[in-house]
């Protein structure tokens, strides 16, 4: 009888020790991941692919990008200046931001590309066009973020069925 009481006491003690850990694991897995918050302004490199006019394989250049995160909403207003050769694309977009890890977001959105010199090849073609964008951003320090995204211009090349795509990478100051 002593053995049975001792076994029962150990079983109850084990349950009391293990139960809180098991019960708290369920609620932790249901919590949403908080991605990167705040706004930033930065710069980096741009490569334009697929929408060239002529014999160029790619357009290399730079970019200046910014993000204004709307408070209390997973929406951001973004702006980019894609600088390649003799043309600049000014690209305002609205994105939906999804936190996938602490201080890291992926985002999807759309906007419009304004070519400053229509008819001249740029990262997003040679004319104004609607743009789809997808990207990732992460805070690597309190005031430093890294970003990378892809922009696709719909009907960005005049008199052609080519689809211009630009890839951006850069670093930014967070505020």
PDB file of C-alpha atoms in Angstrom:
ATOM      1  CA  UNK A   1       0.000   0.000   0.000  1.00  0.00           C
ATOM      2  CA  UNK A   2       2.836   2.385   0.775  1.00  0.00           C
ATOM      3  CA  UNK A   3       4.228   1.819  -2.715  1.00  0.00           C
ATOM      4  CA  UNK A   4       0.887   2.738  -4.332  1.00  0.00           C
ATOM      5  CA  UNK A   5       0.521   5.940  -2.306  1.00  0.00           C
ATOM      6  CA  UNK A   6       4.095   6.909  -3.126  1.00  0.00           C
ATOM      7  CA  UNK A   7       3.498   6.253  -6.863  1.00  0.00           C
ATOM      8  CA  UNK A   8       0.277   8.253  -6.815  1.00  0.00           C
ATOM      9  CA  UNK A   9       1.964  11.160  -5.032  1.00  0.00           C
ATOM     10  CA  UNK A  10       4.804  11.190  -7.579  1.00  0.00           C
ATOM     11  CA  UNK A  11       2.292  11.082 -10.440  1.00  0.00           C
ATOM     12  CA  UNK A  12       0.326  14.033  -9.048  1.00  0.00           C
ATOM     13  CA  UNK A  13       3.533  15.976  -8.427  1.00  0.00           C
ATOM     14  CA  UNK A  14       4.698  15.280 -11.992  1.00  0.00           C
ATOM     15  CA  UNK A  15       1.375  16.469 -13.400  1.00  0.00           C
ATOM     16  CA  UNK A  16       1.547  19.670 -11.335  1.00  0.00           C
ATOM     17  CA  UNK A  17       5.066  20.384 -12.589  1.00  0.00           C
ATOM     18  CA  UNK A  18       4.451  19.554 -16.271  1.00  0.00           C
ATOM     19  CA  UNK A  19       0.884  20.899 -16.736  1.00  0.00           C
ATOM     20  CA  UNK A  20       1.729  24.633 -16.640  1.00  0.00           C
ATOM     21  CA  UNK A  21       4.397  24.165 -19.299  1.00  0.00           C
ATOM     22  CA  UNK A  22       2.016  22.254 -21.560  1.00  0.00           C
ATOM     23  CA  UNK A  23      -0.846  24.702 -21.076  1.00  0.00           C
ATOM     24  CA  UNK A  24       1.301  27.774 -21.696  1.00  0.00           C
ATOM     25  CA  UNK A  25       2.765  26.284 -24.890  1.00  0.00           C
ATOM     26  CA  UNK A  26      -0.681  26.316 -26.497  1.00  0.00           C
ATOM     27  CA  UNK A  27      -1.222  30.027 -25.893  1.00  0.00           C
ATOM     28  CA  UNK A  28       2.300  30.956 -26.991  1.00  0.00           C
ATOM     29  CA  UNK A  29       1.855  29.293 -30.354  1.00  0.00           C
ATOM     30  CA  UNK A  30      -1.353  31.272 -30.942  1.00  0.00           C
ATOM     31  CA  UNK A  31       0.324  34.656 -30.457  1.00  0.00           C
ATOM     32  CA  UNK A  32       0.916  36.729 -33.550  1.00  0.00           C
ATOM     33  CA  UNK A  33       4.466  37.550 -34.556  1.00  0.00           C
ATOM     34  CA  UNK A  34       5.321  41.222 -34.211  1.00  0.00           C
ATOM     35  CA  UNK A  35       7.296  42.270 -37.250  1.00  0.00           C
ATOM     36  CA  UNK A  36       9.265  45.433 -37.832  1.00  0.00           C
ATOM     37  CA  UNK A  37       7.522  48.650 -36.826  1.00  0.00           C
ATOM     38  CA  UNK A  38       8.321  52.248 -37.614  1.00  0.00           C
ATOM     39  CA  UNK A  39       9.340  54.139 -40.707  1.00  0.00           C
ATOM     40  CA  UNK A  40      12.619  54.411 -42.597  1.00  0.00           C
ATOM     41  CA  UNK A  41      14.534  56.132 -45.384  1.00  0.00           C
ATOM     42  CA  UNK A  42      17.440  54.475 -47.168  1.00  0.00           C
ATOM     43  CA  UNK A  43      19.310  53.698 -50.333  1.00  0.00           C
ATOM     44  CA  UNK A  44      20.880  50.861 -52.229  1.00  0.00           C
ATOM     45  CA  UNK A  45      21.297  49.126 -55.582  1.00  0.00           C
ATOM     46  CA  UNK A  46      18.774  48.453 -58.356  1.00  0.00           C
ATOM     47  CA  UNK A  47      18.857  45.976 -61.226  1.00  0.00           C
ATOM     48  CA  UNK A  48      16.242  46.252 -63.975  1.00  0.00           C
ATOM     49  CA  UNK A  49      15.516  43.026 -65.894  1.00  0.00           C
ATOM     50  CA  UNK A  50      13.226  41.875 -68.677  1.00  0.00           C
ATOM     51  CA  UNK A  51      11.904  45.152 -70.027  1.00  0.00           C
ATOM     52  CA  UNK A  52      14.835  46.498 -71.962  1.00  0.00           C
ATOM     53  CA  UNK A  53      14.538  48.264 -75.261  1.00  0.00           C
ATOM     54  CA  UNK A  54      17.492  47.489 -77.514  1.00  0.00           C
ATOM     55  CA  UNK A  55      20.381  45.137 -76.795  1.00  0.00           C
ATOM     56  CA  UNK A  56      20.897  45.840 -73.081  1.00  0.00           C
ATOM     57  CA  UNK A  57      20.601  42.776 -70.867  1.00  0.00           C
ATOM     58  CA  UNK A  58      20.121  44.654 -67.595  1.00  0.00           C
ATOM     59  CA  UNK A  59      19.972  48.173 -66.211  1.00  0.00           C
ATOM     60  CA  UNK A  60      22.093  48.755 -63.118  1.00  0.00           C
ATOM     61  CA  UNK A  61      21.672  51.732 -60.850  1.00  0.00           C
ATOM     62  CA  UNK A  62      20.672  52.902 -57.426  1.00  0.00           C
ATOM     63  CA  UNK A  63      17.546  53.468 -55.397  1.00  0.00           C
ATOM     64  CA  UNK A  64      16.252  55.678 -52.636  1.00  0.00           C
ATOM     65  CA  UNK A  65      13.362  54.097 -50.750  1.00  0.00           C
ATOM     66  CA  UNK A  66      11.205  55.120 -47.837  1.00  0.00           C
ATOM     67  CA  UNK A  67       8.472  53.608 -45.705  1.00  0.00           C
ATOM     68  CA  UNK A  68       5.829  55.336 -43.610  1.00  0.00           C
ATOM     69  CA  UNK A  69       4.107  52.762 -41.403  1.00  0.00           C
ATOM     70  CA  UNK A  70       0.518  53.662 -40.586  1.00  0.00           C
ATOM     71  CA  UNK A  71      -0.052  53.469 -36.816  1.00  0.00           C
ATOM     72  CA  UNK A  72      -2.268  50.614 -35.613  1.00  0.00           C
ATOM     73  CA  UNK A  73      -2.579  49.072 -39.096  1.00  0.00           C
ATOM     74  CA  UNK A  74      -0.495  46.571 -41.087  1.00  0.00           C
ATOM     75  CA  UNK A  75      -0.395  49.043 -43.984  1.00  0.00           C
ATOM     76  CA  UNK A  76       2.553  51.141 -45.179  1.00  0.00           C
ATOM     77  CA  UNK A  77       2.904  53.977 -47.639  1.00  0.00           C
ATOM     78  CA  UNK A  78       6.138  53.570 -49.568  1.00  0.00           C
ATOM     79  CA  UNK A  79       8.034  55.588 -52.107  1.00  0.00           C
ATOM     80  CA  UNK A  80      10.994  54.713 -54.289  1.00  0.00           C
ATOM     81  CA  UNK A  81      13.200  56.507 -56.778  1.00  0.00           C
ATOM     82  CA  UNK A  82      14.857  53.958 -59.077  1.00  0.00           C
ATOM     83  CA  UNK A  83      17.812  55.628 -60.762  1.00  0.00           C
ATOM     84  CA  UNK A  84      19.266  53.906 -63.847  1.00  0.00           C
ATOM     85  CA  UNK A  85      21.153  55.477 -66.734  1.00  0.00           C
ATOM     86  CA  UNK A  86      19.311  58.480 -68.164  1.00  0.00           C
ATOM     87  CA  UNK A  87      15.942  57.766 -66.546  1.00  0.00           C
ATOM     88  CA  UNK A  88      14.410  57.726 -63.082  1.00  0.00           C
ATOM     89  CA  UNK A  89      11.261  55.914 -61.999  1.00  0.00           C
ATOM     90  CA  UNK A  90       9.296  57.491 -59.143  1.00  0.00           C
ATOM     91  CA  UNK A  91       7.221  54.704 -57.604  1.00  0.00           C
ATOM     92  CA  UNK A  92       4.669  55.391 -54.834  1.00  0.00           C
ATOM     93  CA  UNK A  93       3.063  52.212 -53.454  1.00  0.00           C
ATOM     94  CA  UNK A  94       0.717  51.014 -50.722  1.00  0.00           C
ATOM     95  CA  UNK A  95       1.606  47.684 -49.099  1.00  0.00           C
ATOM     96  CA  UNK A  96       0.189  45.164 -46.666  1.00  0.00           C
ATOM     97  CA  UNK A  97       2.888  44.222 -44.145  1.00  0.00           C
ATOM     98  CA  UNK A  98       2.990  40.821 -42.445  1.00  0.00           C
ATOM     99  CA  UNK A  99       5.302  40.120 -39.503  1.00  0.00           C
ATOM    100  CA  UNK A 100       7.004  36.764 -40.034  1.00  0.00           C
ATOM    101  CA  UNK A 101       9.667  36.952 -37.312  1.00  0.00           C
ATOM    102  CA  UNK A 102      10.657  39.435 -34.625  1.00  0.00           C
ATOM    103  CA  UNK A 103      11.590  42.712 -36.381  1.00  0.00           C
ATOM    104  CA  UNK A 104      11.022  41.176 -39.843  1.00  0.00           C
ATOM    105  CA  UNK A 105       8.189  41.748 -42.333  1.00  0.00           C
ATOM    106  CA  UNK A 106       7.246  40.568 -45.760  1.00  0.00           C
ATOM    107  CA  UNK A 107       5.056  42.897 -47.776  1.00  0.00           C
ATOM    108  CA  UNK A 108       2.862  42.890 -50.877  1.00  0.00           C
ATOM    109  CA  UNK A 109       1.318  45.842 -52.618  1.00  0.00           C
ATOM    110  CA  UNK A 110       0.766  47.944 -55.648  1.00  0.00           C
ATOM    111  CA  UNK A 111       1.254  51.417 -57.004  1.00  0.00           C
ATOM    112  CA  UNK A 112       2.340  53.306 -60.087  1.00  0.00           C
ATOM    113  CA  UNK A 113       5.670  54.002 -61.773  1.00  0.00           C
ATOM    114  CA  UNK A 114       6.226  57.458 -63.215  1.00  0.00           C
ATOM    115  CA  UNK A 115       9.106  57.481 -65.727  1.00  0.00           C
ATOM    116  CA  UNK A 116      10.733  60.912 -65.729  1.00  0.00           C
ATOM    117  CA  UNK A 117      11.798  60.510 -69.371  1.00  0.00           C
ATOM    118  CA  UNK A 118       9.257  58.390 -71.230  1.00  0.00           C
ATOM    119  CA  UNK A 119      10.809  56.633 -74.197  1.00  0.00           C
ATOM    120  CA  UNK A 120      14.159  56.134 -72.441  1.00  0.00           C
ATOM    121  CA  UNK A 121      14.970  52.725 -70.945  1.00  0.00           C
ATOM    122  CA  UNK A 122      14.781  52.468 -67.152  1.00  0.00           C
ATOM    123  CA  UNK A 123      14.533  49.829 -64.437  1.00  0.00           C
ATOM    124  CA  UNK A 124      10.770  49.568 -65.029  1.00  0.00           C
ATOM    125  CA  UNK A 125      10.532  50.030 -68.783  1.00  0.00           C
ATOM    126  CA  UNK A 126      10.188  53.168 -70.868  1.00  0.00           C
ATOM    127  CA  UNK A 127       6.737  54.467 -69.938  1.00  0.00           C
ATOM    128  CA  UNK A 128       4.472  55.099 -66.957  1.00  0.00           C
ATOM    129  CA  UNK A 129       2.869  51.889 -65.682  1.00  0.00           C
ATOM    130  CA  UNK A 130       1.003  50.193 -62.841  1.00  0.00           C
ATOM    131  CA  UNK A 131       3.360  48.313 -60.501  1.00  0.00           C
ATOM    132  CA  UNK A 132       3.085  45.260 -58.240  1.00  0.00           C
ATOM    133  CA  UNK A 133       5.667  44.851 -55.476  1.00  0.00           C
ATOM    134  CA  UNK A 134       6.753  42.177 -52.992  1.00  0.00           C
ATOM    135  CA  UNK A 135       9.575  42.440 -50.497  1.00  0.00           C
ATOM    136  CA  UNK A 136      11.151  41.745 -47.150  1.00  0.00           C
ATOM    137  CA  UNK A 137      12.546  44.117 -44.519  1.00  0.00           C
ATOM    138  CA  UNK A 138      14.276  43.508 -41.220  1.00  0.00           C
ATOM    139  CA  UNK A 139      15.643  45.638 -38.409  1.00  0.00           C
ATOM    140  CA  UNK A 140      19.231  44.623 -37.716  1.00  0.00           C
ATOM    141  CA  UNK A 141      19.794  47.281 -35.046  1.00  0.00           C
ATOM    142  CA  UNK A 142      17.631  49.843 -33.306  1.00  0.00           C
ATOM    143  CA  UNK A 143      17.986  52.440 -36.102  1.00  0.00           C
ATOM    144  CA  UNK A 144      19.183  50.290 -39.030  1.00  0.00           C
ATOM    145  CA  UNK A 145      17.012  48.247 -41.398  1.00  0.00           C
ATOM    146  CA  UNK A 146      17.808  46.157 -44.454  1.00  0.00           C
ATOM    147  CA  UNK A 147      15.312  45.788 -47.289  1.00  0.00           C
ATOM    148  CA  UNK A 148      14.931  43.950 -50.562  1.00  0.00           C
ATOM    149  CA  UNK A 149      12.038  43.957 -52.977  1.00  0.00           C
ATOM    150  CA  UNK A 150      10.906  43.175 -56.484  1.00  0.00           C
ATOM    151  CA  UNK A 151       8.771  45.498 -58.579  1.00  0.00           C
ATOM    152  CA  UNK A 152       6.934  44.379 -61.731  1.00  0.00           C
ATOM    153  CA  UNK A 153       5.628  47.009 -64.169  1.00  0.00           C
ATOM    154  CA  UNK A 154       2.459  46.027 -65.996  1.00  0.00           C
ATOM    155  CA  UNK A 155       2.744  47.248 -69.611  1.00  0.00           C
ATOM    156  CA  UNK A 156       5.921  49.164 -68.801  1.00  0.00           C
ATOM    157  CA  UNK A 157       7.452  48.953 -72.284  1.00  0.00           C
ATOM    158  CA  UNK A 158       5.752  50.824 -75.130  1.00  0.00           C
ATOM    159  CA  UNK A 159       4.773  48.725 -78.171  1.00  0.00           C
ATOM    160  CA  UNK A 160       6.079  45.500 -76.618  1.00  0.00           C
ATOM    161  CA  UNK A 161       4.876  42.498 -74.668  1.00  0.00           C
ATOM    162  CA  UNK A 162       7.954  42.586 -72.389  1.00  0.00           C
ATOM    163  CA  UNK A 163       7.391  42.808 -68.633  1.00  0.00           C
ATOM    164  CA  UNK A 164       9.971  44.919 -66.812  1.00  0.00           C
ATOM    165  CA  UNK A 165      11.097  43.669 -63.405  1.00  0.00           C
ATOM    166  CA  UNK A 166      13.395  45.512 -61.014  1.00  0.00           C
ATOM    167  CA  UNK A 167      15.144  44.137 -57.941  1.00  0.00           C
ATOM    168  CA  UNK A 168      16.225  46.463 -55.126  1.00  0.00           C
ATOM    169  CA  UNK A 169      18.432  45.892 -52.074  1.00  0.00           C
ATOM    170  CA  UNK A 170      19.482  48.470 -49.547  1.00  0.00           C
ATOM    171  CA  UNK A 171      19.991  49.724 -46.023  1.00  0.00           C
ATOM    172  CA  UNK A 172      17.927  52.365 -44.266  1.00  0.00           C
ATOM    173  CA  UNK A 173      17.802  54.627 -41.227  1.00  0.00           C
ATOM    174  CA  UNK A 174      14.776  53.815 -39.025  1.00  0.00           C
ATOM    175  CA  UNK A 175      12.832  56.468 -37.163  1.00  0.00           C
TER     176      UNK A 175
END
